[in-house]
Amino acid sequence: MSNCLQDQQLPNFSCSVVSLSILDLSDNYFQGPIPSSFSNLTCITFLDLSNNNLNNSIPSSLFNFSHLTSLFLNDNNFSGQIPNISHKSNTLEELDLSNNNIRGELLSTLSNLQLSYLDLSSNELSGQIPSSLFDLTQLSYLDLSSNELSGQIPSSLFDLSQLSNLDLSSNKLSGQIPSSLFDLTQLSYLDLSYNNLEGPLPNKITGLSNLTALFLHDNLVNGTIPSWCLSLQSLLNLDLSYNYFTGQLTTISSYSLETLNLDNNKLHGDIPESIFNLVNITYLLLSSNSFSGFVKFSLLFELPNLRFLDLSKNTQISLNCESNANYTLSRLWALDLSHIDLTEFPKLSGQVPDLRFLDMSNNKLGGRVPNWLFEINRVRHLEDNWDENEGFE
């Protein structure tokens, strides 16, 4: 009965439906608490009440079912704490309580389960992550993001050898990222962003060969970016922005990369030409660093899928604005070249047909405005150095 748009309280279940094993009432408008009659569903194996308007606390009786394998209560208005987990719940494999108003600390009794999937994200959970949580050695998916969790990430994380998805973002976690995390061989998605994590990344790792997404942005991580970080062969998305990384970039050989964001760090030196070999790149953001050296604008035309390019606030970059007339950046829709002491306009006539956003403000442009600027009829936002009284500065 999912997506039937029921606008009422959940039905009561009498003993006559005791043999019911699968119940899906998701994506409706059911209101109020879960009725006590749900305890009659003693043979239930799959229960989905997600995406409703259910409230009050989660009844502990839901964790007393001895056959239950999947419980989805996400996207409701449940409050209170996570109920104590009964030993009868050791059949539970999937538990989703995300997007509610659940408070309190993570229970150590969660470790009594045989979970492979656990999502507690977007609640109001606080306190430290208990090391006992990592006794869930069958876990492949763990999402604790968007809570109020604090303290350090336990080093026992390495015990979760089956983990493929880990999201601890948007919490108040601090301390160094445990090196054992980077030795997980099955991990494909890792998000630790929006925390207070600090210290350098390890120089050598033994895992992450299957990693497709690495998000460490908006932390306090420092030191140089280790070479492994730029050479993972399955990596699609890498975001290290808003940290304190220093030093120069090494050769980038993660040719699968689609998004590379290194904004707002303290990187310096030349932008490696290997970056222009990333033929799958769509978002390339290098702003607010101290990159220097000579960059050939024509190299951008080696990136046919590029949609967003931000080189702004790198005042020591010298940009050769000659373009390659034989190619176009047919998918480029945003170009930010502000604050780089640009002295001439790039020659882009007929080469950026889909451009929507262009920023060349706070530069040293002079002379006439090129005709190609007026030929791009899709541009909706233009920032430049124009002064109506003095012309271009």
C-alpha positions as a LaTeX table, in Angstrom:
\begin{tabular}{lrrr}
\hline
Residue & $x$ (\AA) & $y$ (\AA) & $z$ (\AA) \\
\hline
Met1 & 0.00 & 0.00 & 0.00 \\
Ser2 & 2.85 & 2.39 & $-0.69$ \\
Asn3 & 2.13 & 5.73 & $-2.34$ \\
Cys4 & $-1.66$ & 5.50 & $-1.84$ \\
Leu5 & $-1.76$ & 8.97 & $-0.24$ \\
Gln6 & $-3.53$ & 7.77 & 2.88 \\
Asp7 & $-4.25$ & 10.75 & 5.17 \\
Gln8 & $-5.11$ & 9.13 & 8.48 \\
Gln9 & $-3.63$ & 7.08 & 11.29 \\
Leu10 & $-2.00$ & 3.73 & 10.71 \\
Pro11 & $-4.42$ & 0.80 & 10.74 \\
Asn12 & $-4.70$ & $-1.48$ & 13.74 \\
Phe13 & $-3.62$ & $-5.06$ & 13.20 \\
Ser14 & $-5.46$ & $-7.79$ & 15.02 \\
Cys15 & $-4.28$ & $-11.30$ & 15.72 \\
Ser16 & $-5.97$ & $-12.42$ & 12.50 \\
Val17 & $-3.00$ & $-11.08$ & 10.46 \\
Val18 & $-0.36$ & $-12.67$ & 12.64 \\
Ser19 & 1.12 & $-14.50$ & 9.63 \\
Leu20 & 1.77 & $-11.29$ & 7.63 \\
Ser21 & 5.44 & $-11.18$ & 6.68 \\
Ile22 & 5.84 & $-8.17$ & 4.35 \\
Leu23 & 4.19 & $-4.79$ & 4.97 \\
Asp24 & 4.91 & $-1.63$ & 2.95 \\
Leu25 & 2.97 & 1.53 & 3.88 \\
Ser26 & 5.62 & 3.98 & 2.72 \\
Asp27 & 5.10 & 7.29 & 0.88 \\
Asn28 & 1.72 & 8.16 & 2.33 \\
Tyr29 & 0.46 & 10.75 & 4.81 \\
Phe30 & $-0.09$ & 8.49 & 7.81 \\
Gln31 & $-0.04$ & 10.49 & 11.03 \\
Gly32 & 0.27 & 9.90 & 14.74 \\
Pro33 & 2.21 & 7.22 & 16.61 \\
Ile34 & 2.66 & 3.59 & 15.62 \\
Pro35 & $-0.25$ & 1.72 & 17.25 \\
Ser36 & 0.52 & $-0.91$ & 19.87 \\
Ser37 & $-1.34$ & $-3.46$ & 17.72 \\
Phe38 & 1.76 & $-3.64$ & 15.48 \\
Ser39 & 3.22 & $-5.96$ & 18.12 \\
Asn40 & 0.79 & $-8.59$ & 16.77 \\
Leu41 & 2.86 & $-8.86$ & 13.57 \\
Thr42 & 5.06 & $-11.54$ & 15.05 \\
Cys43 & 5.94 & $-13.09$ & 11.67 \\
Ile44 & 6.93 & $-9.82$ & 10.01 \\
Thr45 & 10.20 & $-9.90$ & 8.05 \\
Phe46 & 9.99 & $-6.62$ & 6.12 \\
Leu47 & 8.39 & $-3.43$ & 7.49 \\
Asp48 & 8.51 & $-0.10$ & 5.63 \\
Leu49 & 6.76 & 2.95 & 7.13 \\
Ser50 & 9.06 & 5.54 & 5.56 \\
Asn51 & 8.01 & 8.90 & 4.12 \\
Asn52 & 4.97 & 9.54 & 6.28 \\
Asn53 & 4.12 & 11.98 & 9.07 \\
Leu54 & 4.45 & 9.51 & 11.93 \\
Asn55 & 5.51 & 10.96 & 15.27 \\
Asn56 & 6.09 & 10.23 & 18.93 \\
Ser57 & 8.82 & 7.80 & 19.94 \\
Ile58 & 9.70 & 4.58 & 18.16 \\
Pro59 & 8.10 & 1.71 & 20.12 \\
Ser60 & 10.63 & $-0.78$ & 21.44 \\
Ser61 & 8.24 & $-3.58$ & 20.46 \\
Leu62 & 9.40 & $-3.17$ & 16.84 \\
Phe63 & 12.75 & $-4.58$ & 17.91 \\
Asn64 & 11.22 & $-7.63$ & 19.52 \\
Phe65 & 10.27 & $-9.38$ & 16.29 \\
Ser66 & 12.31 & $-12.54$ & 15.97 \\
His67 & 12.04 & $-12.73$ & 12.13 \\
Leu68 & 12.45 & $-9.10$ & 11.12 \\
Thr69 & 15.25 & $-8.48$ & 8.60 \\
Ser70 & 14.40 & $-4.99$ & 7.24 \\
Leu71 & 12.98 & $-1.98$ & 9.12 \\
Phe72 & 12.54 & 1.40 & 7.38 \\
Leu73 & 11.19 & 4.28 & 9.48 \\
Asn74 & 13.04 & 7.08 & 7.72 \\
Asp75 & 11.57 & 10.46 & 6.72 \\
Asn76 & 9.04 & 10.83 & 9.50 \\
Asn77 & 8.80 & 12.95 & 12.64 \\
Phe78 & 9.85 & 10.41 & 15.24 \\
Ser79 & 11.43 & 11.87 & 18.37 \\
Gly80 & 12.92 & 10.51 & 21.57 \\
Gln81 & 15.81 & 8.08 & 21.64 \\
Ile82 & 16.64 & 4.90 & 19.78 \\
Pro83 & 14.95 & 2.14 & 21.80 \\
Asn84 & 17.03 & $-0.51$ & 23.49 \\
Ile85 & 17.64 & $-3.30$ & 21.04 \\
Ser86 & 16.26 & $-6.69$ & 22.05 \\
His87 & 18.35 & $-9.83$ & 21.63 \\
Lys88 & 15.43 & $-11.07$ & 19.52 \\
Ser89 & 16.42 & $-8.54$ & 16.84 \\
Asn90 & 19.56 & $-10.39$ & 15.84 \\
Thr91 & 17.94 & $-11.19$ & 12.48 \\
Leu92 & 17.81 & $-7.50$ & 11.54 \\
Glu93 & 19.97 & $-6.73$ & 8.50 \\
Glu94 & 18.68 & $-3.34$ & 7.34 \\
Leu95 & 17.77 & $-0.42$ & 9.63 \\
Asp96 & 16.94 & 3.09 & 8.40 \\
Leu97 & 15.90 & 5.75 & 10.92 \\
Ser98 & 17.19 & 8.74 & 8.93 \\
Asn99 & 15.50 & 12.13 & 8.62 \\
Asn100 & 13.71 & 12.16 & 11.95 \\
Asn101 & 14.18 & 14.04 & 15.24 \\
Ile102 & 15.83 & 11.25 & 17.21 \\
Arg103 & 18.02 & 12.44 & 20.09 \\
Gly104 & 20.50 & 10.97 & 22.53 \\
Glu105 & 23.63 & 8.92 & 22.09 \\
Leu106 & 24.30 & 5.95 & 19.85 \\
Leu107 & 23.48 & 2.78 & 21.73 \\
Ser108 & 26.10 & 0.14 & 22.26 \\
Thr109 & 23.28 & $-2.42$ & 21.96 \\
Leu110 & 23.31 & $-1.78$ & 18.21 \\
Ser111 & 26.33 & $-4.06$ & 18.16 \\
Asn112 & 24.05 & $-6.97$ & 19.04 \\
Leu113 & 22.65 & $-6.94$ & 15.51 \\
Gln114 & 23.78 & $-8.51$ & 12.25 \\
Leu115 & 23.29 & $-5.34$ & 10.25 \\
Ser116 & 24.62 & $-4.87$ & 6.75 \\
Tyr117 & 22.82 & $-1.52$ & 6.24 \\
Leu118 & 22.50 & 1.22 & 8.91 \\
Asp119 & 21.32 & 4.78 & 8.20 \\
Leu120 & 20.84 & 7.15 & 11.16 \\
Ser121 & 21.56 & 10.36 & 9.24 \\
Ser122 & 19.79 & 13.71 & 9.68 \\
Asn123 & 18.78 & 13.33 & 13.29 \\
Glu124 & 19.94 & 14.96 & 16.53 \\
Leu125 & 22.22 & 12.22 & 17.81 \\
Ser126 & 25.04 & 13.41 & 20.05 \\
Gly127 & 28.03 & 12.11 & 21.97 \\
Gln128 & 30.88 & 10.01 & 20.66 \\
Ile129 & 30.73 & 7.15 & 18.20 \\
Pro130 & 30.97 & 4.05 & 20.41 \\
Ser131 & 33.77 & 1.69 & 19.39 \\
Ser132 & 31.30 & $-1.17$ & 19.90 \\
Leu133 & 29.49 & 0.03 & 16.78 \\
Phe134 & 32.35 & $-1.39$ & 14.77 \\
Asp135 & 31.55 & $-4.85$ & 16.06 \\
Leu136 & 28.98 & $-4.85$ & 13.23 \\
Thr137 & 31.45 & $-6.63$ & 10.99 \\
Gln138 & 28.82 & $-7.34$ & 8.31 \\
Leu139 & 28.15 & $-3.66$ & 7.66 \\
Ser140 & 28.48 & $-2.57$ & 4.05 \\
Tyr141 & 26.58 & 0.75 & 4.38 \\
Leu142 & 26.91 & 3.17 & 7.32 \\
Asp143 & 25.51 & 6.71 & 7.29 \\
Leu144 & 25.69 & 8.82 & 10.47 \\
Ser145 & 25.81 & 12.19 & 8.69 \\
Ser146 & 24.05 & 15.41 & 9.75 \\
Asn147 & 23.97 & 14.78 & 13.47 \\
Glu148 & 25.77 & 16.29 & 16.49 \\
Leu149 & 28.33 & 13.53 & 16.96 \\
Ser150 & 31.62 & 14.61 & 18.53 \\
Gly151 & 34.97 & 13.18 & 19.55 \\
Gln152 & 37.34 & 11.19 & 17.39 \\
Ile153 & 36.63 & 8.54 & 14.79 \\
Pro154 & 37.49 & 5.21 & 16.47 \\
Ser155 & 40.50 & 3.46 & 14.94 \\
Ser156 & 38.56 & 0.18 & 15.20 \\
Leu157 & 36.83 & 1.26 & 12.00 \\
Phe158 & 39.24 & $-1.09$ & 10.25 \\
Asp159 & 37.20 & $-4.02$ & 11.62 \\
Leu160 & 34.43 & $-3.16$ & 9.13 \\
Ser161 & 36.15 & $-4.99$ & 6.30 \\
Gln162 & 32.93 & $-5.26$ & 4.24 \\
Leu163 & 32.18 & $-1.53$ & 4.34 \\
Ser164 & 31.52 & 0.02 & 0.93 \\
Asn165 & 29.74 & 3.26 & 1.92 \\
Leu166 & 30.75 & 5.45 & 4.90 \\
Asp167 & 29.24 & 8.89 & 5.52 \\
Leu168 & 30.14 & 10.76 & 8.73 \\
Ser169 & 29.75 & 14.24 & 7.26 \\
Ser170 & 28.19 & 17.29 & 8.93 \\
Asn171 & 28.98 & 16.40 & 12.52 \\
Lys172 & 31.41 & 17.77 & 15.11 \\
Leu173 & 34.06 & 15.10 & 14.83 \\
Ser174 & 37.62 & 16.14 & 15.66 \\
Gly175 & 41.13 & 14.74 & 15.82 \\
Gln176 & 43.02 & 12.99 & 13.06 \\
Ile177 & 41.44 & 10.67 & 10.54 \\
Pro178 & 42.53 & 7.16 & 11.60 \\
Ser179 & 44.96 & 5.71 & 9.09 \\
Ser180 & 43.14 & 2.37 & 9.33 \\
Leu181 & 40.24 & 3.91 & 7.41 \\
Phe182 & 42.42 & 4.19 & 4.31 \\
Asp183 & 43.14 & 0.47 & 4.40 \\
Leu184 & 39.52 & $-0.61$ & 3.83 \\
Thr185 & 39.58 & $-2.53$ & 0.57 \\
Gln186 & 35.84 & $-2.56$ & $-0.23$ \\
Leu187 & 35.15 & 1.13 & 0.35 \\
Ser188 & 33.68 & 2.92 & $-2.66$ \\
Tyr189 & 32.17 & 6.05 & $-1.05$ \\
Leu190 & 33.75 & 8.07 & 1.77 \\
Asp191 & 32.39 & 11.39 & 3.06 \\
Leu192 & 33.93 & 13.05 & 6.13 \\
Ser193 & 33.17 & 16.63 & 5.11 \\
Tyr194 & 31.95 & 19.43 & 7.39 \\
Asn195 & 33.71 & 18.33 & 10.55 \\
Asn196 & 36.73 & 19.54 & 12.54 \\
Leu197 & 39.12 & 16.81 & 11.46 \\
Glu198 & 42.77 & 17.79 & 11.37 \\
Gly199 & 46.28 & 16.59 & 10.74 \\
Pro200 & 47.85 & 15.22 & 7.55 \\
Leu201 & 46.69 & 12.33 & 5.40 \\
Pro202 & 48.86 & 9.19 & 5.49 \\
Asn203 & 51.55 & 9.00 & 2.81 \\
Lys204 & 50.94 & 5.31 & 2.09 \\
Ile205 & 47.75 & 3.27 & 2.10 \\
Thr206 & 46.82 & $-0.31$ & 1.29 \\
Gly207 & 43.10 & 0.09 & 0.51 \\
Leu208 & 40.68 & 2.32 & $-1.40$ \\
Ser209 & 41.29 & 0.60 & $-4.74$ \\
Asn210 & 37.51 & 0.62 & $-5.32$ \\
Leu211 & 36.91 & 4.19 & $-4.14$ \\
Thr212 & 34.76 & 6.31 & $-6.48$ \\
Ala213 & 34.03 & 9.32 & $-4.21$ \\
Leu214 & 36.22 & 11.00 & $-1.58$ \\
Phe215 & 34.86 & 14.08 & 0.22 \\
Leu216 & 37.06 & 15.64 & 2.91 \\
His217 & 36.13 & 19.28 & 2.33 \\
Asp218 & 35.43 & 21.83 & 5.07 \\
Asn219 & 37.78 & 20.42 & 7.68 \\
Leu220 & 41.15 & 21.39 & 9.15 \\
Val221 & 43.28 & 18.82 & 7.29 \\
Asn222 & 46.81 & 20.02 & 6.51 \\
Gly223 & 50.09 & 18.81 & 5.03 \\
Thr224 & 50.67 & 17.94 & 1.42 \\
Ile225 & 48.21 & 16.04 & $-0.74$ \\
Pro226 & 49.71 & 12.53 & $-0.95$ \\
Ser227 & 50.28 & 11.07 & $-4.40$ \\
Trp228 & 47.84 & 8.17 & $-3.82$ \\
Cys229 & 45.04 & 10.70 & $-3.50$ \\
Leu230 & 45.56 & 11.73 & $-7.13$ \\
Ser231 & 46.18 & 8.29 & $-8.58$ \\
Leu232 & 43.19 & 6.17 & $-7.51$ \\
Gln233 & 42.05 & 4.51 & $-10.70$ \\
Ser234 & 38.32 & 4.24 & $-9.88$ \\
Leu235 & 37.93 & 7.73 & $-8.42$ \\
Leu236 & 35.18 & 9.89 & $-9.96$ \\
Asn237 & 34.76 & 12.68 & $-7.39$ \\
Leu238 & 37.48 & 14.24 & $-5.24$ \\
Asp239 & 36.75 & 17.25 & $-3.01$ \\
Leu240 & 39.50 & 18.49 & $-0.69$ \\
Ser241 & 38.40 & 22.13 & $-0.65$ \\
Tyr242 & 38.36 & 24.42 & 2.38 \\
Asn243 & 41.24 & 22.80 & 4.23 \\
Tyr244 & 44.86 & 23.75 & 4.87 \\
Phe245 & 46.70 & 21.62 & 2.32 \\
Thr246 & 50.10 & 23.00 & 1.35 \\
Gly247 & 52.86 & 22.19 & $-1.12$ \\
Gln248 & 52.72 & 21.41 & $-4.81$ \\
Leu249 & 50.47 & 19.06 & $-6.72$ \\
Thr250 & 52.05 & 15.88 & $-7.97$ \\
Thr251 & 51.17 & 14.27 & $-11.28$ \\
Ile252 & 47.48 & 13.47 & $-11.49$ \\
Ser253 & 46.78 & 10.03 & $-12.93$ \\
Ser254 & 43.20 & 9.40 & $-11.72$ \\
Tyr255 & 41.97 & 9.54 & $-15.30$ \\
Ser256 & 38.44 & 8.55 & $-14.30$ \\
Leu257 & 37.96 & 11.84 & $-12.39$ \\
Glu258 & 34.81 & 13.80 & $-13.20$ \\
Thr259 & 34.98 & 16.34 & $-10.35$ \\
Leu260 & 38.15 & 17.80 & $-8.82$ \\
Asn261 & 37.75 & 20.52 & $-6.20$ \\
Leu262 & 40.84 & 21.91 & $-4.47$ \\
Asp263 & 39.43 & 25.39 & $-3.71$ \\
Asn264 & 40.54 & 27.38 & $-0.67$ \\
Asn265 & 43.73 & 25.68 & 0.36 \\
Lys266 & 47.36 & 26.85 & 0.48 \\
Leu267 & 48.65 & 25.02 & $-2.57$ \\
His268 & 51.40 & 26.63 & $-4.61$ \\
Gly269 & 53.63 & 26.01 & $-7.58$ \\
Asp270 & 52.67 & 25.18 & $-11.14$ \\
Ile271 & 49.37 & 23.62 & $-12.08$ \\
Pro272 & 50.56 & 20.25 & $-13.42$ \\
Glu273 & 49.89 & 19.75 & $-17.13$ \\
Ser274 & 48.67 & 16.23 & $-16.29$ \\
Ile275 & 45.46 & 17.89 & $-15.12$ \\
Phe276 & 44.65 & 18.55 & $-18.76$ \\
Asn277 & 44.77 & 14.83 & $-19.48$ \\
Leu278 & 41.64 & 14.23 & $-17.38$ \\
Val279 & 39.36 & 13.83 & $-20.37$ \\
Asn280 & 36.34 & 12.92 & $-18.20$ \\
Ile281 & 36.55 & 16.01 & $-16.00$ \\
Thr282 & 33.39 & 18.13 & $-15.81$ \\
Tyr283 & 34.04 & 20.29 & $-12.71$ \\
Leu284 & 37.55 & 21.67 & $-12.16$ \\
Leu285 & 37.90 & 24.09 & $-9.24$ \\
Leu286 & 41.31 & 25.39 & $-8.20$ \\
Ser287 & 40.46 & 28.84 & $-6.82$ \\
Ser288 & 41.83 & 30.63 & $-3.75$ \\
Asn289 & 45.26 & 29.03 & $-3.67$ \\
Ser290 & 48.73 & 30.34 & $-4.56$ \\
Phe291 & 49.24 & 28.56 & $-7.86$ \\
Ser292 & 51.76 & 30.22 & $-10.13$ \\
Gly293 & 53.43 & 29.69 & $-13.45$ \\
Phe294 & 52.34 & 29.77 & $-17.06$ \\
Val295 & 49.03 & 28.17 & $-18.06$ \\
Lys296 & 48.15 & 27.69 & $-21.73$ \\
Phe297 & 44.47 & 28.42 & $-22.19$ \\
Ser298 & 44.51 & 26.21 & $-25.28$ \\
Leu299 & 45.06 & 23.16 & $-23.05$ \\
Leu300 & 41.47 & 23.49 & $-21.85$ \\
Phe301 & 40.33 & 22.27 & $-25.22$ \\
Glu302 & 41.77 & 18.88 & $-24.34$ \\
Leu303 & 38.88 & 18.58 & $-21.83$ \\
Pro304 & 35.79 & 18.01 & $-24.01$ \\
Asn305 & 33.42 & 17.37 & $-21.08$ \\
Leu306 & 34.38 & 20.43 & $-19.02$ \\
Arg307 & 31.34 & 22.30 & $-17.66$ \\
Phe308 & 32.68 & 24.39 & $-14.78$ \\
Leu309 & 36.17 & 25.91 & $-14.55$ \\
Asp310 & 37.31 & 28.10 & $-11.64$ \\
Leu311 & 40.88 & 29.42 & $-11.58$ \\
Ser312 & 40.04 & 32.57 & $-9.62$ \\
Lys313 & 42.09 & 34.15 & $-6.82$ \\
Asn314 & 45.42 & 32.74 & $-7.96$ \\
Thr315 & 47.17 & 36.04 & $-8.58$ \\
Gln316 & 50.49 & 34.50 & $-9.60$ \\
Ile317 & 49.09 & 32.55 & $-12.55$ \\
Ser318 & 50.13 & 33.79 & $-15.97$ \\
Leu319 & 47.44 & 32.84 & $-18.48$ \\
Asn320 & 48.22 & 32.55 & $-22.17$ \\
Cys321 & 44.87 & 33.49 & $-23.70$ \\
Glu322 & 45.47 & 32.07 & $-27.17$ \\
Ser323 & 42.75 & 29.52 & $-27.91$ \\
Asn324 & 42.59 & 26.61 & $-30.29$ \\
Ala325 & 40.34 & 27.55 & $-33.18$ \\
Asn326 & 39.84 & 23.93 & $-34.22$ \\
Tyr327 & 37.99 & 22.91 & $-31.05$ \\
Thr328 & 35.11 & 24.08 & $-28.86$ \\
Leu329 & 34.25 & 23.76 & $-25.23$ \\
Ser330 & 30.73 & 22.80 & $-26.18$ \\
Arg331 & 29.60 & 21.93 & $-22.62$ \\
Leu332 & 31.26 & 24.77 & $-20.67$ \\
Trp333 & 28.61 & 26.79 & $-18.82$ \\
Ala334 & 30.62 & 28.53 & $-16.06$ \\
Leu335 & 34.06 & 30.18 & $-16.31$ \\
Asp336 & 35.63 & 32.10 & $-13.42$ \\
Leu337 & 38.88 & 33.90 & $-14.20$ \\
Ser338 & 38.55 & 36.65 & $-11.60$ \\
His339 & 41.39 & 37.90 & $-9.39$ \\
Ile340 & 44.24 & 36.43 & $-11.47$ \\
Asp341 & 45.75 & 39.66 & $-12.84$ \\
Leu342 & 44.44 & 38.84 & $-16.31$ \\
Thr343 & 45.72 & 41.43 & $-18.81$ \\
Glu344 & 43.96 & 40.28 & $-21.99$ \\
Phe345 & 40.69 & 38.67 & $-22.95$ \\
Pro346 & 40.79 & 34.97 & $-23.85$ \\
Lys347 & 39.98 & 34.39 & $-27.50$ \\
Leu348 & 36.78 & 32.37 & $-27.38$ \\
Ser349 & 34.86 & 33.42 & $-30.47$ \\
Gly350 & 32.47 & 30.59 & $-31.37$ \\
Gln351 & 34.12 & 28.21 & $-28.91$ \\
Val352 & 31.87 & 28.39 & $-25.83$ \\
Pro353 & 28.32 & 28.14 & $-27.20$ \\
Asp354 & 26.72 & 27.05 & $-23.90$ \\
Leu355 & 28.39 & 29.55 & $-21.55$ \\
Arg356 & 25.96 & 30.90 & $-18.89$ \\
Phe357 & 28.27 & 32.40 & $-16.23$ \\
Leu358 & 31.43 & 34.42 & $-16.88$ \\
Asp359 & 33.49 & 36.25 & $-14.25$ \\
Met360 & 36.59 & 38.21 & $-15.20$ \\
Ser361 & 36.33 & 40.84 & $-12.46$ \\
Asn362 & 39.26 & 42.28 & $-10.49$ \\
Asn363 & 41.81 & 41.89 & $-13.26$ \\
Lys364 & 43.92 & 44.26 & $-15.34$ \\
Leu365 & 42.01 & 44.07 & $-18.59$ \\
Gly366 & 42.32 & 46.93 & $-21.06$ \\
Gly367 & 41.38 & 47.89 & $-24.59$ \\
Arg368 & 38.20 & 47.07 & $-26.44$ \\
Val369 & 35.62 & 44.53 & $-25.39$ \\
Pro370 & 35.87 & 41.62 & $-27.85$ \\
Asn371 & 32.91 & 40.88 & $-30.10$ \\
Trp372 & 32.63 & 37.28 & $-28.93$ \\
Leu373 & 31.32 & 38.51 & $-25.54$ \\
Phe374 & 28.20 & 39.81 & $-27.29$ \\
Glu375 & 27.83 & 36.72 & $-29.44$ \\
Ile376 & 27.19 & 34.46 & $-26.44$ \\
Asn377 & 23.44 & 34.89 & $-26.06$ \\
Arg378 & 23.14 & 32.32 & $-23.26$ \\
Val379 & 25.17 & 34.27 & $-20.69$ \\
Arg380 & 22.99 & 35.19 & $-17.71$ \\
His381 & 25.69 & 36.47 & $-15.35$ \\
Leu382 & 28.66 & 38.59 & $-16.40$ \\
Glu383 & 31.21 & 40.09 & $-14.02$ \\
Asp384 & 33.95 & 42.22 & $-15.55$ \\
Asn385 & 36.11 & 45.30 & $-14.97$ \\
Trp386 & 33.82 & 47.69 & $-16.75$ \\
Asp387 & 33.29 & 51.20 & $-15.34$ \\
Glu388 & 30.79 & 53.29 & $-17.30$ \\
Asn389 & 32.82 & 56.48 & $-16.76$ \\
Glu390 & 36.33 & 55.17 & $-17.22$ \\
Gly391 & 35.89 & 52.05 & $-19.34$ \\
Phe392 & 38.02 & 49.04 & $-18.54$ \\
Glu393 & 40.68 & 49.61 & $-15.95$ \\
\hline
\end{tabular}
